[in-house]
mmCIF file of C-alpha atoms in Angstrom:
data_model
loop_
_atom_site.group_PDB
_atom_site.id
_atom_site.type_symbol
_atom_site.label_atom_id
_atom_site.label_comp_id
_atom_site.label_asym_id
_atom_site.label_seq_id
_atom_site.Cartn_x
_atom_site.Cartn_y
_atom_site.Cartn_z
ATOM 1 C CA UNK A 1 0.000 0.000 0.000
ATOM 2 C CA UNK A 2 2.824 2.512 0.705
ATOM 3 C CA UNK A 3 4.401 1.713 -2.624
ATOM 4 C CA UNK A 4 1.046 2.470 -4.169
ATOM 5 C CA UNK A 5 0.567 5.984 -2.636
ATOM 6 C CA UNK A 6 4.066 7.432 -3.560
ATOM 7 C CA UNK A 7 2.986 6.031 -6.979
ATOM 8 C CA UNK A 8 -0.271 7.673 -6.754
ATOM 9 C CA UNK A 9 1.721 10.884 -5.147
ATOM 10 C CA UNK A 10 4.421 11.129 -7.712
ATOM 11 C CA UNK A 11 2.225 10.850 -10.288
ATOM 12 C CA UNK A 12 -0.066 13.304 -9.502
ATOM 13 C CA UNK A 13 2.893 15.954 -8.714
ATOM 14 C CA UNK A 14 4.076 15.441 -12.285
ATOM 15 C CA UNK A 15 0.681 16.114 -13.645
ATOM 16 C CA UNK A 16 -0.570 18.691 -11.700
ATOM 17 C CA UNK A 17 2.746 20.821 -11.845
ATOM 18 C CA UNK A 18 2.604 20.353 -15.497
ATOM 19 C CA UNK A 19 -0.684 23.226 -15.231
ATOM 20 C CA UNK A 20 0.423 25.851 -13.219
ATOM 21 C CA UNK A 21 -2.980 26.715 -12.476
ATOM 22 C CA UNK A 22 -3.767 23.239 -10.742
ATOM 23 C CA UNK A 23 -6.874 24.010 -8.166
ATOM 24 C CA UNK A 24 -6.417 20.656 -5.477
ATOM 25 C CA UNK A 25 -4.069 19.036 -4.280
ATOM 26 C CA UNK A 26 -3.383 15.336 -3.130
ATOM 27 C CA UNK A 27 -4.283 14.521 0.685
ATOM 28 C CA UNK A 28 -1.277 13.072 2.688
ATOM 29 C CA UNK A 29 -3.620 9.782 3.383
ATOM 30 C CA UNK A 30 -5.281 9.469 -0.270
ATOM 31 C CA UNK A 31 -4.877 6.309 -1.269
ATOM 32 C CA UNK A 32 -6.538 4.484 -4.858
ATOM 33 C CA UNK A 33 -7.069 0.809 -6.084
ATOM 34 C CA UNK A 34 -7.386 1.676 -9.193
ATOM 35 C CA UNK A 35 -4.581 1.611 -12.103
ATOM 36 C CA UNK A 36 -2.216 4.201 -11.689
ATOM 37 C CA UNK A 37 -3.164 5.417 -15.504
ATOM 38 C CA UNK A 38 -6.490 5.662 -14.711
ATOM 39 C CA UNK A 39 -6.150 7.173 -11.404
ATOM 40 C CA UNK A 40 -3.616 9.639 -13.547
ATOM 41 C CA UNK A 41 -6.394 10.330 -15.864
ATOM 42 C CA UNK A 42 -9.025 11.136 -13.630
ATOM 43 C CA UNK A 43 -7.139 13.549 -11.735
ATOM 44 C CA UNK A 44 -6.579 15.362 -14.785
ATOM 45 C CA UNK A 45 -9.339 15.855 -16.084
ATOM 46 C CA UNK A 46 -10.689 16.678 -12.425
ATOM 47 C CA UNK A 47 -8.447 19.665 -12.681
ATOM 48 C CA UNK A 48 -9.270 20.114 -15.875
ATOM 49 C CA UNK A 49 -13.072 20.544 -14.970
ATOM 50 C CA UNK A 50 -12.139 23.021 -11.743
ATOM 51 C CA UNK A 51 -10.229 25.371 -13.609
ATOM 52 C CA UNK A 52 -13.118 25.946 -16.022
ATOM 53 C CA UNK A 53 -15.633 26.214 -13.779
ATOM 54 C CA UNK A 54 -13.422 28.624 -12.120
ATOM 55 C CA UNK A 55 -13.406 30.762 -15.242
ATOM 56 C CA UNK A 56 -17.151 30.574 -15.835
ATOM 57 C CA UNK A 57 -16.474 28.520 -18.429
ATOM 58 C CA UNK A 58 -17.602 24.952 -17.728
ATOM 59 C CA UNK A 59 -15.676 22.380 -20.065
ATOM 60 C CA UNK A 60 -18.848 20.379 -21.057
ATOM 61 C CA UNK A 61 -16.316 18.071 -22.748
ATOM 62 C CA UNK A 62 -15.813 16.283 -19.162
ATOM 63 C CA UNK A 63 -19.543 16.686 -17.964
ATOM 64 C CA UNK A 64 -21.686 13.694 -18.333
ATOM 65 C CA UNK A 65 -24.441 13.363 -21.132
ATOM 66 C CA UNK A 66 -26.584 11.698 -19.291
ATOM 67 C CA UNK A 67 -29.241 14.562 -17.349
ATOM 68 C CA UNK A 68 -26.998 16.868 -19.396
ATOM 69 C CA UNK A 69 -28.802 20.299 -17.823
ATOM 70 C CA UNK A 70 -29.007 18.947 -14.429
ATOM 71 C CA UNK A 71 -25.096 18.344 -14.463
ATOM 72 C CA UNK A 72 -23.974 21.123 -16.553
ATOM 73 C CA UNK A 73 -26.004 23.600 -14.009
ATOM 74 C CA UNK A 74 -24.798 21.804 -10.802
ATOM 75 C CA UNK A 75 -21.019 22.257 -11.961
ATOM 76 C CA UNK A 76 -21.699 25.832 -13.058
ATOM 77 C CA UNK A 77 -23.126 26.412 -9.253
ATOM 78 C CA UNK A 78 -20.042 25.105 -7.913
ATOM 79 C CA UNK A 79 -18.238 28.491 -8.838
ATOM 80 C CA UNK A 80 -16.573 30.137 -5.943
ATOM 81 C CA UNK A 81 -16.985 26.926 -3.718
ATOM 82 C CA UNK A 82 -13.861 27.359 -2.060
ATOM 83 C CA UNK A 83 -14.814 30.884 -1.345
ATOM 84 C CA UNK A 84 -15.916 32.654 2.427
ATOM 85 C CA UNK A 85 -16.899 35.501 3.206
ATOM 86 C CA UNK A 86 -16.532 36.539 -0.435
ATOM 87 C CA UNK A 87 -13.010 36.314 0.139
ATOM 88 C CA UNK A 88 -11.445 34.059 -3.044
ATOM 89 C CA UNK A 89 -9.727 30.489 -2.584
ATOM 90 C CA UNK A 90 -9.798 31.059 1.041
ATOM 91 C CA UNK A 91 -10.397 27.076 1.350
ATOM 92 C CA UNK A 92 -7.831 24.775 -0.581
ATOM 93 C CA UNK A 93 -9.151 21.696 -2.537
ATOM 94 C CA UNK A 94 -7.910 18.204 -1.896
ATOM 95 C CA UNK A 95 -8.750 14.897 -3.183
ATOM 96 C CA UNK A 96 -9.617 13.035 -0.544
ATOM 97 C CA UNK A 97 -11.511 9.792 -1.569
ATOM 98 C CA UNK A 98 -11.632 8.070 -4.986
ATOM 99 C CA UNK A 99 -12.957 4.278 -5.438
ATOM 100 C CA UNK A 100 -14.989 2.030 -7.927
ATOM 101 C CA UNK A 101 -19.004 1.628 -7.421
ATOM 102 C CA UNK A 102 -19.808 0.455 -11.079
ATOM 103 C CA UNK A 103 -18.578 -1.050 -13.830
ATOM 104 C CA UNK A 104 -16.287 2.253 -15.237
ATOM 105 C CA UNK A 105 -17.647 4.242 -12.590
ATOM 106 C CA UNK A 106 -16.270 5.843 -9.374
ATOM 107 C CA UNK A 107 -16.753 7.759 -6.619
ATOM 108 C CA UNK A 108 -14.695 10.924 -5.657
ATOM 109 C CA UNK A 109 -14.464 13.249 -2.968
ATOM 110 C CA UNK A 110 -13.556 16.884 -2.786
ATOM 111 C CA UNK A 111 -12.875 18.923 0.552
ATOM 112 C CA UNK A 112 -12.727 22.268 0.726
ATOM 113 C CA UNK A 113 -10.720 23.478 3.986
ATOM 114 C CA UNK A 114 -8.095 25.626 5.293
ATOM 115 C CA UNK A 115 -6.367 23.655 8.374
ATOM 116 C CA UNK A 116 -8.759 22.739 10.485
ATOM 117 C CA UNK A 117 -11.466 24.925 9.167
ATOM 118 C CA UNK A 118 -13.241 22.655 7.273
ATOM 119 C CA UNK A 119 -15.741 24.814 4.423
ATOM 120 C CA UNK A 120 -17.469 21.842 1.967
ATOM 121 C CA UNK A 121 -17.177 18.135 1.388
ATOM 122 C CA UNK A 122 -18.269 17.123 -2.357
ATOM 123 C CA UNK A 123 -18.550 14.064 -4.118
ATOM 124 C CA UNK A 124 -18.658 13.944 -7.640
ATOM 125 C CA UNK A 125 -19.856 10.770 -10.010
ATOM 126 C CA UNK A 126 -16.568 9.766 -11.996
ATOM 127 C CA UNK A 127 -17.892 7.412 -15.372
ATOM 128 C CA UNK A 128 -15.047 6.311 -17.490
ATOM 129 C CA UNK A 129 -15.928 6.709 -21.461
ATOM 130 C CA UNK A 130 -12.997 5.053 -22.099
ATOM 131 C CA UNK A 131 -11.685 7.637 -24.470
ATOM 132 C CA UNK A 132 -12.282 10.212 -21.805
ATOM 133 C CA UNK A 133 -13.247 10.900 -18.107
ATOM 134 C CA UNK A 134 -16.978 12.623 -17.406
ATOM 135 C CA UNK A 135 -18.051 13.560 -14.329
ATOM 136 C CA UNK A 136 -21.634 13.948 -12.547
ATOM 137 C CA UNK A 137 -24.133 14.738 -9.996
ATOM 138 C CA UNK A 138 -24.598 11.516 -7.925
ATOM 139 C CA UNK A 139 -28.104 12.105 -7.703
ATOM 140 C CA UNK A 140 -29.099 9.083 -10.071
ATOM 141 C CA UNK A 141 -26.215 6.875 -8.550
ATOM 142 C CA UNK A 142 -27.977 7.953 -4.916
ATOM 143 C CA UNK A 143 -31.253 7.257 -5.572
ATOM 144 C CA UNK A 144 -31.120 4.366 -8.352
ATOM 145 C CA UNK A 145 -33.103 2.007 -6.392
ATOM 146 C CA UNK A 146 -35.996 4.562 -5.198
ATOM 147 C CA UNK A 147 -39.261 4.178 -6.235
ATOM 148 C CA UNK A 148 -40.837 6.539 -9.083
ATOM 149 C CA UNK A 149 -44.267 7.644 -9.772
ATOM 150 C CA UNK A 150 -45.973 10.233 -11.767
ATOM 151 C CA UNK A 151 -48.788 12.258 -11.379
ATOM 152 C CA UNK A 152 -50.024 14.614 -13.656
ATOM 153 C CA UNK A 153 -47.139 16.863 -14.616
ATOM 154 C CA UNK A 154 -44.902 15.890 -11.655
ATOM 155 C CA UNK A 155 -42.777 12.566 -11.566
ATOM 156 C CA UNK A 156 -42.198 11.994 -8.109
ATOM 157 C CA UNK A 157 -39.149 10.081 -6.824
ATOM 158 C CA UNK A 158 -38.498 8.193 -3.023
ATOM 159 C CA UNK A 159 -37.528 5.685 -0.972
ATOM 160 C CA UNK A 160 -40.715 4.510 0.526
ATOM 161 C CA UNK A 161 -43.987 5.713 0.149
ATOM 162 C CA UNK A 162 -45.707 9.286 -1.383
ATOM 163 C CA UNK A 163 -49.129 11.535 -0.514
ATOM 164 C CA UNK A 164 -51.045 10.794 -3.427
ATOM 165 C CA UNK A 165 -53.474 13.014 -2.899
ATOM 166 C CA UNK A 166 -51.048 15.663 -1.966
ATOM 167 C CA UNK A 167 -49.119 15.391 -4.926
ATOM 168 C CA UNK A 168 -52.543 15.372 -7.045
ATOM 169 C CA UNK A 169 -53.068 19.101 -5.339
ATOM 170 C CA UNK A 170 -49.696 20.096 -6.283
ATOM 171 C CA UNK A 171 -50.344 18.994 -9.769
ATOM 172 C CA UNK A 172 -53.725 21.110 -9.517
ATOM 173 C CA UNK A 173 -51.686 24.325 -8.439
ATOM 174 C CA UNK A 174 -49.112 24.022 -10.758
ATOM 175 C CA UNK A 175 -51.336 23.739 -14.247
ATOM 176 C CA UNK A 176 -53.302 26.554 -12.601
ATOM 177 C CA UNK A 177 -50.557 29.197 -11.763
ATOM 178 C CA UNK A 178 -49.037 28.607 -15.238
ATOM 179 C CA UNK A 179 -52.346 29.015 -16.706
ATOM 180 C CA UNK A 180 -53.013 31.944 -14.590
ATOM 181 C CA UNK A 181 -50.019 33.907 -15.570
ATOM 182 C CA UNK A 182 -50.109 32.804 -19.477
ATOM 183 C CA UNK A 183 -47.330 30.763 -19.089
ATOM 184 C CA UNK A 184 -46.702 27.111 -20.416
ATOM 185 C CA UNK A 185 -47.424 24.401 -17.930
ATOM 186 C CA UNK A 186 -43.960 22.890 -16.650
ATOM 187 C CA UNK A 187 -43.078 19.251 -15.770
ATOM 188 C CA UNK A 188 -40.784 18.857 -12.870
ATOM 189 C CA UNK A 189 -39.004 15.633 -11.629
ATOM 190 C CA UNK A 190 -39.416 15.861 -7.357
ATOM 191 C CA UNK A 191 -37.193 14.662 -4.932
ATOM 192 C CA UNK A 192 -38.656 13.906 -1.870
ATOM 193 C CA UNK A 193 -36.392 14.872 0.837
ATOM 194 C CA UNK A 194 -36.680 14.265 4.452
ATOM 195 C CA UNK A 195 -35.066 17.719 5.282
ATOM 196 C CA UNK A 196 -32.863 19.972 3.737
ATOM 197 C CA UNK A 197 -29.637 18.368 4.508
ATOM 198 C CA UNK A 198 -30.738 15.042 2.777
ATOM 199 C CA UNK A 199 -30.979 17.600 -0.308
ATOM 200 C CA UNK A 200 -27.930 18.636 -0.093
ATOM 201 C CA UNK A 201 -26.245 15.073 0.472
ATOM 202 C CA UNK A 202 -28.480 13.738 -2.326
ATOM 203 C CA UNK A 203 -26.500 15.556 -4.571
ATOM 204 C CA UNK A 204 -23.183 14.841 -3.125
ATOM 205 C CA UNK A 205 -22.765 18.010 -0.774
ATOM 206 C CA UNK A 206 -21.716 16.320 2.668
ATOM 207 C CA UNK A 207 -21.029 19.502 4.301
ATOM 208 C CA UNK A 208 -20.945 23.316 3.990
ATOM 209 C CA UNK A 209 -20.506 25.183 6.261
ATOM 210 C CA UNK A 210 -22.872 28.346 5.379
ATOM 211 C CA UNK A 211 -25.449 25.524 5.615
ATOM 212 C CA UNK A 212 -24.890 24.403 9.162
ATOM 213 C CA UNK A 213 -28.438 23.592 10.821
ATOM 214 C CA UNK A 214 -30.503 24.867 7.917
ATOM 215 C CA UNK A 215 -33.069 21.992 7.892
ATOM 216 C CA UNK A 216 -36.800 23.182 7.298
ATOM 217 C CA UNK A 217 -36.188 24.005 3.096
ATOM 218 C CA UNK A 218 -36.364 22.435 0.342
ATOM 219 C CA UNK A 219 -33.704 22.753 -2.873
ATOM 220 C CA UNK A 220 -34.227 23.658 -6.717
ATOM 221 C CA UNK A 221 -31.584 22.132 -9.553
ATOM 222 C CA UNK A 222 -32.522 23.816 -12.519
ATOM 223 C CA UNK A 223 -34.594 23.511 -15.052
ATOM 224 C CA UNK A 224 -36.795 21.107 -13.572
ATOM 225 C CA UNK A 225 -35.155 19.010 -10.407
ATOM 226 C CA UNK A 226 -36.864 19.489 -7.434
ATOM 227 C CA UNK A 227 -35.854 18.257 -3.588
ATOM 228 C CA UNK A 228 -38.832 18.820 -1.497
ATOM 229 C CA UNK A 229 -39.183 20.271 1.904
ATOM 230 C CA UNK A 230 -39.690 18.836 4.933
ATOM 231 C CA UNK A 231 -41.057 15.816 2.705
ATOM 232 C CA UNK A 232 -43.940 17.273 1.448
ATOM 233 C CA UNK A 233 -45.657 16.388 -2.303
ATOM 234 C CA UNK A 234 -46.564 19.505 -2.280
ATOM 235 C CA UNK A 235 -43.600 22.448 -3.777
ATOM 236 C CA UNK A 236 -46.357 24.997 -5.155
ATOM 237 C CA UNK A 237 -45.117 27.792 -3.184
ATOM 238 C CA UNK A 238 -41.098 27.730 -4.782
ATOM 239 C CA UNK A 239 -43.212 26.708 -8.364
ATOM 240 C CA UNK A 240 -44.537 29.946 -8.583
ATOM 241 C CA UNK A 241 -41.160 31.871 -7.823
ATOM 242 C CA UNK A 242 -40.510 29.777 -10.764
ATOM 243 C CA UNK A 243 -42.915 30.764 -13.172
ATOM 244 C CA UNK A 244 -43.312 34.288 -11.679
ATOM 245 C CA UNK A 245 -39.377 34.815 -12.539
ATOM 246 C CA UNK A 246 -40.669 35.180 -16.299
ATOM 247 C CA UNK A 247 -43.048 37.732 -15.161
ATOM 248 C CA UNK A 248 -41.125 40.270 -13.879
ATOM 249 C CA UNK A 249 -37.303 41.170 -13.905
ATOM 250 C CA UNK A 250 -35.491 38.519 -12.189
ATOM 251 C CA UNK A 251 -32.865 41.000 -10.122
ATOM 252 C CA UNK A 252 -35.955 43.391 -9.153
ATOM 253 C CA UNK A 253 -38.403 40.635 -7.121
ATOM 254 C CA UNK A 254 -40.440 42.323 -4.631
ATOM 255 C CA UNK A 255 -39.605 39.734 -1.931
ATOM 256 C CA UNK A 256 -42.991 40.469 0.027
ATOM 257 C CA UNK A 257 -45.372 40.846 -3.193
ATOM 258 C CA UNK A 258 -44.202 37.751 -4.442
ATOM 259 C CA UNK A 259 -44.123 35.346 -1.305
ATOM 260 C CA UNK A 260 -47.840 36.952 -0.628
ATOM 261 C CA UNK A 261 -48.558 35.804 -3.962
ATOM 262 C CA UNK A 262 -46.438 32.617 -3.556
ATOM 263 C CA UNK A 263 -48.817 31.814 0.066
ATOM 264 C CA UNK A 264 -51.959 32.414 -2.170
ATOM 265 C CA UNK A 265 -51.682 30.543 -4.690
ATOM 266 C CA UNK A 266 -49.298 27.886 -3.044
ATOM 267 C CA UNK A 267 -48.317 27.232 0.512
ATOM 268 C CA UNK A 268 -45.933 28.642 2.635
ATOM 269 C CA UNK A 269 -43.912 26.480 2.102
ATOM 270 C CA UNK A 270 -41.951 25.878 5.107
ATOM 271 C CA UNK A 271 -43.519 23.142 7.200
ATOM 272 C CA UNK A 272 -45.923 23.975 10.356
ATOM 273 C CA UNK A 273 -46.065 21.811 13.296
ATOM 274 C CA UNK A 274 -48.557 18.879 11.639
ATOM 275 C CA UNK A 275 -44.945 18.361 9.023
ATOM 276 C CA UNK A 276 -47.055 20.044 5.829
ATOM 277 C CA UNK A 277 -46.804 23.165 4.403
ATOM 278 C CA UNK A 278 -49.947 25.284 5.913
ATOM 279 C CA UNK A 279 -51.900 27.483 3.073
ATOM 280 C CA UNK A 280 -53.301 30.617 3.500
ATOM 281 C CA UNK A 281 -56.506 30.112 4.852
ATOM 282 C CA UNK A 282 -54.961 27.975 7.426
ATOM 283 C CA UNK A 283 -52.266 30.893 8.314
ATOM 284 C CA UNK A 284 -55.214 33.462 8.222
ATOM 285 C CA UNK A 285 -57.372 31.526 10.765
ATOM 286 C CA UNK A 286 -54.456 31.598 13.104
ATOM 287 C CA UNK A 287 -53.926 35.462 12.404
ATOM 288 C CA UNK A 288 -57.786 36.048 13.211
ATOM 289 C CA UNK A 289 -57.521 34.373 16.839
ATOM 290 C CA UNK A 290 -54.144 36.097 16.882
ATOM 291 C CA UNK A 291 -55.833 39.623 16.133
ATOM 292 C CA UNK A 292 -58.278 39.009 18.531
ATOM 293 C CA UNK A 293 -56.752 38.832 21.692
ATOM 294 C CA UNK A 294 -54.228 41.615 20.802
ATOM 295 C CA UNK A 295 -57.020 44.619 19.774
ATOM 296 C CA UNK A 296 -53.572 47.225 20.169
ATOM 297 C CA UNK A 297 -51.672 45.676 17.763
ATOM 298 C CA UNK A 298 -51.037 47.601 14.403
ATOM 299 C CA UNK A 299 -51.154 45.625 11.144
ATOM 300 C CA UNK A 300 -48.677 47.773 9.265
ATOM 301 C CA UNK A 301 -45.892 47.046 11.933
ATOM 302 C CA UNK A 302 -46.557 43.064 11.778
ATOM 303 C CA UNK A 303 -46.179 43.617 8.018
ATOM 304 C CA UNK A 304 -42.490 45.668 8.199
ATOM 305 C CA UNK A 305 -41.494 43.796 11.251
ATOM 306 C CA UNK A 306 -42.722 40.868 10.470
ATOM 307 C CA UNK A 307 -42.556 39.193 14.026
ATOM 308 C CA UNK A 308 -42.976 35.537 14.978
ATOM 309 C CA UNK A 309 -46.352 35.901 16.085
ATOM 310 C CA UNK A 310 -47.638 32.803 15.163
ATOM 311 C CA UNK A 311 -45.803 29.616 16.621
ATOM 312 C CA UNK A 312 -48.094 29.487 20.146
ATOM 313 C CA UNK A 313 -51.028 28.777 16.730
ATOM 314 C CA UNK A 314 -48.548 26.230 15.264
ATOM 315 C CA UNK A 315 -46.695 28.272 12.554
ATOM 316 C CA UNK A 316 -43.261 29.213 13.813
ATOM 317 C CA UNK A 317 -41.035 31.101 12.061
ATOM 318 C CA UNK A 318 -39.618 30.559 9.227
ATOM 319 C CA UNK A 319 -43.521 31.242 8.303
ATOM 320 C CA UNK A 320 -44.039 34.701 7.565
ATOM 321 C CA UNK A 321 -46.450 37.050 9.164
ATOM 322 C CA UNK A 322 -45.894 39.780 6.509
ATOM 323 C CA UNK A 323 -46.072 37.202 3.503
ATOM 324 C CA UNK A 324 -49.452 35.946 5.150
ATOM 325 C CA UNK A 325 -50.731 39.879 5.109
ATOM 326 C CA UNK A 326 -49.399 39.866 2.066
ATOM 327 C CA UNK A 327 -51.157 36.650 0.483
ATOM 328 C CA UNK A 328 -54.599 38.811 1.913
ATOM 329 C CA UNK A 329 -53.461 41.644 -0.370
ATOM 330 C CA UNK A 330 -53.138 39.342 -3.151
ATOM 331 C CA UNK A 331 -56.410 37.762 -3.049
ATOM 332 C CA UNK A 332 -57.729 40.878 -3.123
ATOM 333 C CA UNK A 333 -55.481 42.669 -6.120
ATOM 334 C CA UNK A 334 -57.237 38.870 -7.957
ATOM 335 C CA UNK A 335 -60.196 39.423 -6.736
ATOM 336 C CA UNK A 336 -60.465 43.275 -8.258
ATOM 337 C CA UNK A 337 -57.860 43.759 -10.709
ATOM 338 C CA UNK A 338 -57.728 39.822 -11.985
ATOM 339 C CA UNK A 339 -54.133 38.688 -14.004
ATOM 340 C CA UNK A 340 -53.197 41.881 -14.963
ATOM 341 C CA UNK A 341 -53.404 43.316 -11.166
ATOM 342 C CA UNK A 342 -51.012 40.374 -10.092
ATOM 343 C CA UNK A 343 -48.438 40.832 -13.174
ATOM 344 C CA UNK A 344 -48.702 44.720 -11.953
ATOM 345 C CA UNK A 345 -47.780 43.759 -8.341
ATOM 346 C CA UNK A 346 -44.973 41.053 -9.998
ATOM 347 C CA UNK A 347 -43.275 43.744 -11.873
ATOM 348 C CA UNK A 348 -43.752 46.432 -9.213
ATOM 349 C CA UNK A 349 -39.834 46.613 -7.824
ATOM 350 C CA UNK A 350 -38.038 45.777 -4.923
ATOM 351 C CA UNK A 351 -39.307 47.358 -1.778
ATOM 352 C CA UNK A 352 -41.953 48.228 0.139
ATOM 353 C CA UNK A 353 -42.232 52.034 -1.348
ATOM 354 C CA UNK A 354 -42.891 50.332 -4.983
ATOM 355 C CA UNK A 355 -44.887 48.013 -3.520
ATOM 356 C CA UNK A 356 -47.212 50.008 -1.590
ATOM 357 C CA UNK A 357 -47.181 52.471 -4.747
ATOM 358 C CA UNK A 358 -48.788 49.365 -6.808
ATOM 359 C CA UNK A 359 -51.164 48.745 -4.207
ATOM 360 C CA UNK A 360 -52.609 51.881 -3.677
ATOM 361 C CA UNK A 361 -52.982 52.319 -7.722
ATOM 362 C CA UNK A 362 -55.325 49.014 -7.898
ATOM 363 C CA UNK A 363 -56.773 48.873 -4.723
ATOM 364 C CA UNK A 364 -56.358 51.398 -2.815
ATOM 365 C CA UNK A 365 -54.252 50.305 0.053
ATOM 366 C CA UNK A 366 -51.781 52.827 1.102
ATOM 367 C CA UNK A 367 -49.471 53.030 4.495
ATOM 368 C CA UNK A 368 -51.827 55.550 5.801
ATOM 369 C CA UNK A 369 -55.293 52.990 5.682
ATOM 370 C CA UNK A 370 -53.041 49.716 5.642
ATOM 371 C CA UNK A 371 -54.578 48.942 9.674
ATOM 372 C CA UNK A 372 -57.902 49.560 8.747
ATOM 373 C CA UNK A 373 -58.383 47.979 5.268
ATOM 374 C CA UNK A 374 -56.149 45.135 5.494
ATOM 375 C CA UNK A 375 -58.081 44.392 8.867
ATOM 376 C CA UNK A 376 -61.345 44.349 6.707
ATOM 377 C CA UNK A 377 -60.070 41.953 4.443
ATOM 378 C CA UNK A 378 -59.041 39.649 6.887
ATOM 379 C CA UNK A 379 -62.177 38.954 8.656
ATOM 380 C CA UNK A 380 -63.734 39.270 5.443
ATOM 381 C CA UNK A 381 -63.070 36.541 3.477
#
């Protein structure tokens, strides 16, 4: 075994000093069992693929065929991996891991550290074309012997058992917010993921370290690869962020419209207490009880605030208050105005100046009525 890592070692200093720009380097216990040529080979071209990505310009010479977009988008995203604090390279690559799970396929892992300080563990899907080396998101290799069943426009994917009925409504909501905007309807392949960690390991990220403890969230591969939250069918609410994104401007969302909108027509997507994604006449149930035992309370500081009022009803935070006031708006900007109103409010700019400017022009809502006409429209229903 010794003899085979300062094989391994020497081999991979003569190739990686051979590109100056070489982005890993070789862990002091990294050990292969595979040929020393092929070993050679992959390394390559795994620097090969780094430095491109690196320069925003992915080499889709060495990215797998197979689920071309979903790879060719999960490489791109690994840009600035190895950054911190927008700081550059502050963690160094090494190879830690490499062995055989397939016939001509392999298993690699990436971490992403400086010393101790350990920033993100990857592990990439190695296939050997025999005239070159391809790499991929393990997704498929993770998940090969899951179950897989499709409903409507959504092919669902897991380990045990689905919600039919709850993926039926999410197949509902997603025909009718297309419809409702004028857009095409979308299919989507959905993950279904026990928490948001499992996403993240599901597609080979073991660690990272800006992700410590996240857990209630779900994940979104583009163009179509869902990982569901908190392991529920239904992923309406990040849908329409999806289709709304051809709406408006993508770098001027409206953060409050469009998670109003989002609750609506949706959910709120982050799971209450009974593990499913509460919808908005759930949330404003809870917000009527809420409002009733606290008569002082002003409705246009819950909205810019947005405190967590709500858990002692069941709906901690991360659910909204303001997106839940802001859902109410929404119904009512429908409910007047129709498509148009809600592709108004979608294009209406980031903040709440632009936003309140858009309400006020369709229905009338303003900072100076907000307490008394959003209170009307919440016990009015």
């Amino acid at each position: 075994m010794k003899t085979k890592l300062l094989t391994i070692s020497l081999l991979l200093v003569i190739s990686l000093c051979a590109n100056c720009q070489s982005q890993f380097k070789l862990c002091k216990e990294f050990y292969s069992a595979l040929p020393d040529s092929l070993t050679n080979k992959i390394i390559n071209s795994l620097d090969k693929l780094l430095i491109s990505i690196d320069n925003s310009q992915l080499d889709t010479t060495l990215v797998d065929t197979k689920d071309k977009e979903l790879n060719r988008n999960f490489f791109s995203h690994l840009k600035g991996v190895d950054e911190k604090d927008t700081i550059p390279h502050y963690f160094q690559a090494q190879l830690i891991n490499l062995y055989p799970v397939e016939d001509n396929q392999y298993l690699l892992t990436m971490s992403y550290q400086k010393e101790e300080e350990i920033g993100r563990i990857f592990t990439f899907l190695v296939n050997n074309q025999k005239t070159n080396i391809t790499f991929a998101n393990p997704l498929k290799y993770n998940t090969k012997f899951w179950k897989t069943t499709t409903i409507g426009t959504a092919t669902y994917y897991y380990p045990d058992t689905i919600d039919t009925k709850r993926a039926e409504l999410f197949n509902q909501k997603n025909i009718s917010m297309a419809r409702n905007l004028n857009l095409p309807v979308r299919n989507w392949d959905i993950y279904m993921c026990r928490n948001f960690q499992e996403a993240l390991q599901l597609q080979g990220c073991m660690y990272d370290f800006s992700r410590i403890g996240v857990y209630n969230s779900g994940y979104i591969m583009d163009p179509k690869t869902l990982f569901t939250c908190m392991n529920d069918e239904d992923f309406s609410h990040d849908v329409l962020h999806i289709y709304a994104s051809q709406i408006r401007e993508r770098p001027q969302r409206n953060a409050n419209g469009e998670c109003g909108l989002a609750y609506y027509w949706g959910n709120a997507y982050h799971a209450g207490t009974v593990g499913k994604s509460p919808e908005l006449d759930e949330l404003v149930t809870a917000l009527q009880y809420y409002l009733k035992s606290h008569e002082e309370v002003s409705l246009l500081e819950l909205f810019e605030k947005s405190p967590n009022i709500l858990a002692e009803y069941g709906y901690p935070w991360p659910i909204h208050i303001n997106r839940i006031i802001s859902g109410i708006i929404c119904r009512e900007v429908e409910k007047q105005k129709g498509t148009e109103g809600i592709n108004e409010l979608l294009k209406c700019g980031r903040g709440n100046d632009n936003l309140f400017k858009t309400t006020e022009k369709l229905i009338g809502i303003n900072r100076d009525n907000f307490n008394e006409e959003v209170y009307k429209l919440i016990f009015i229903q």
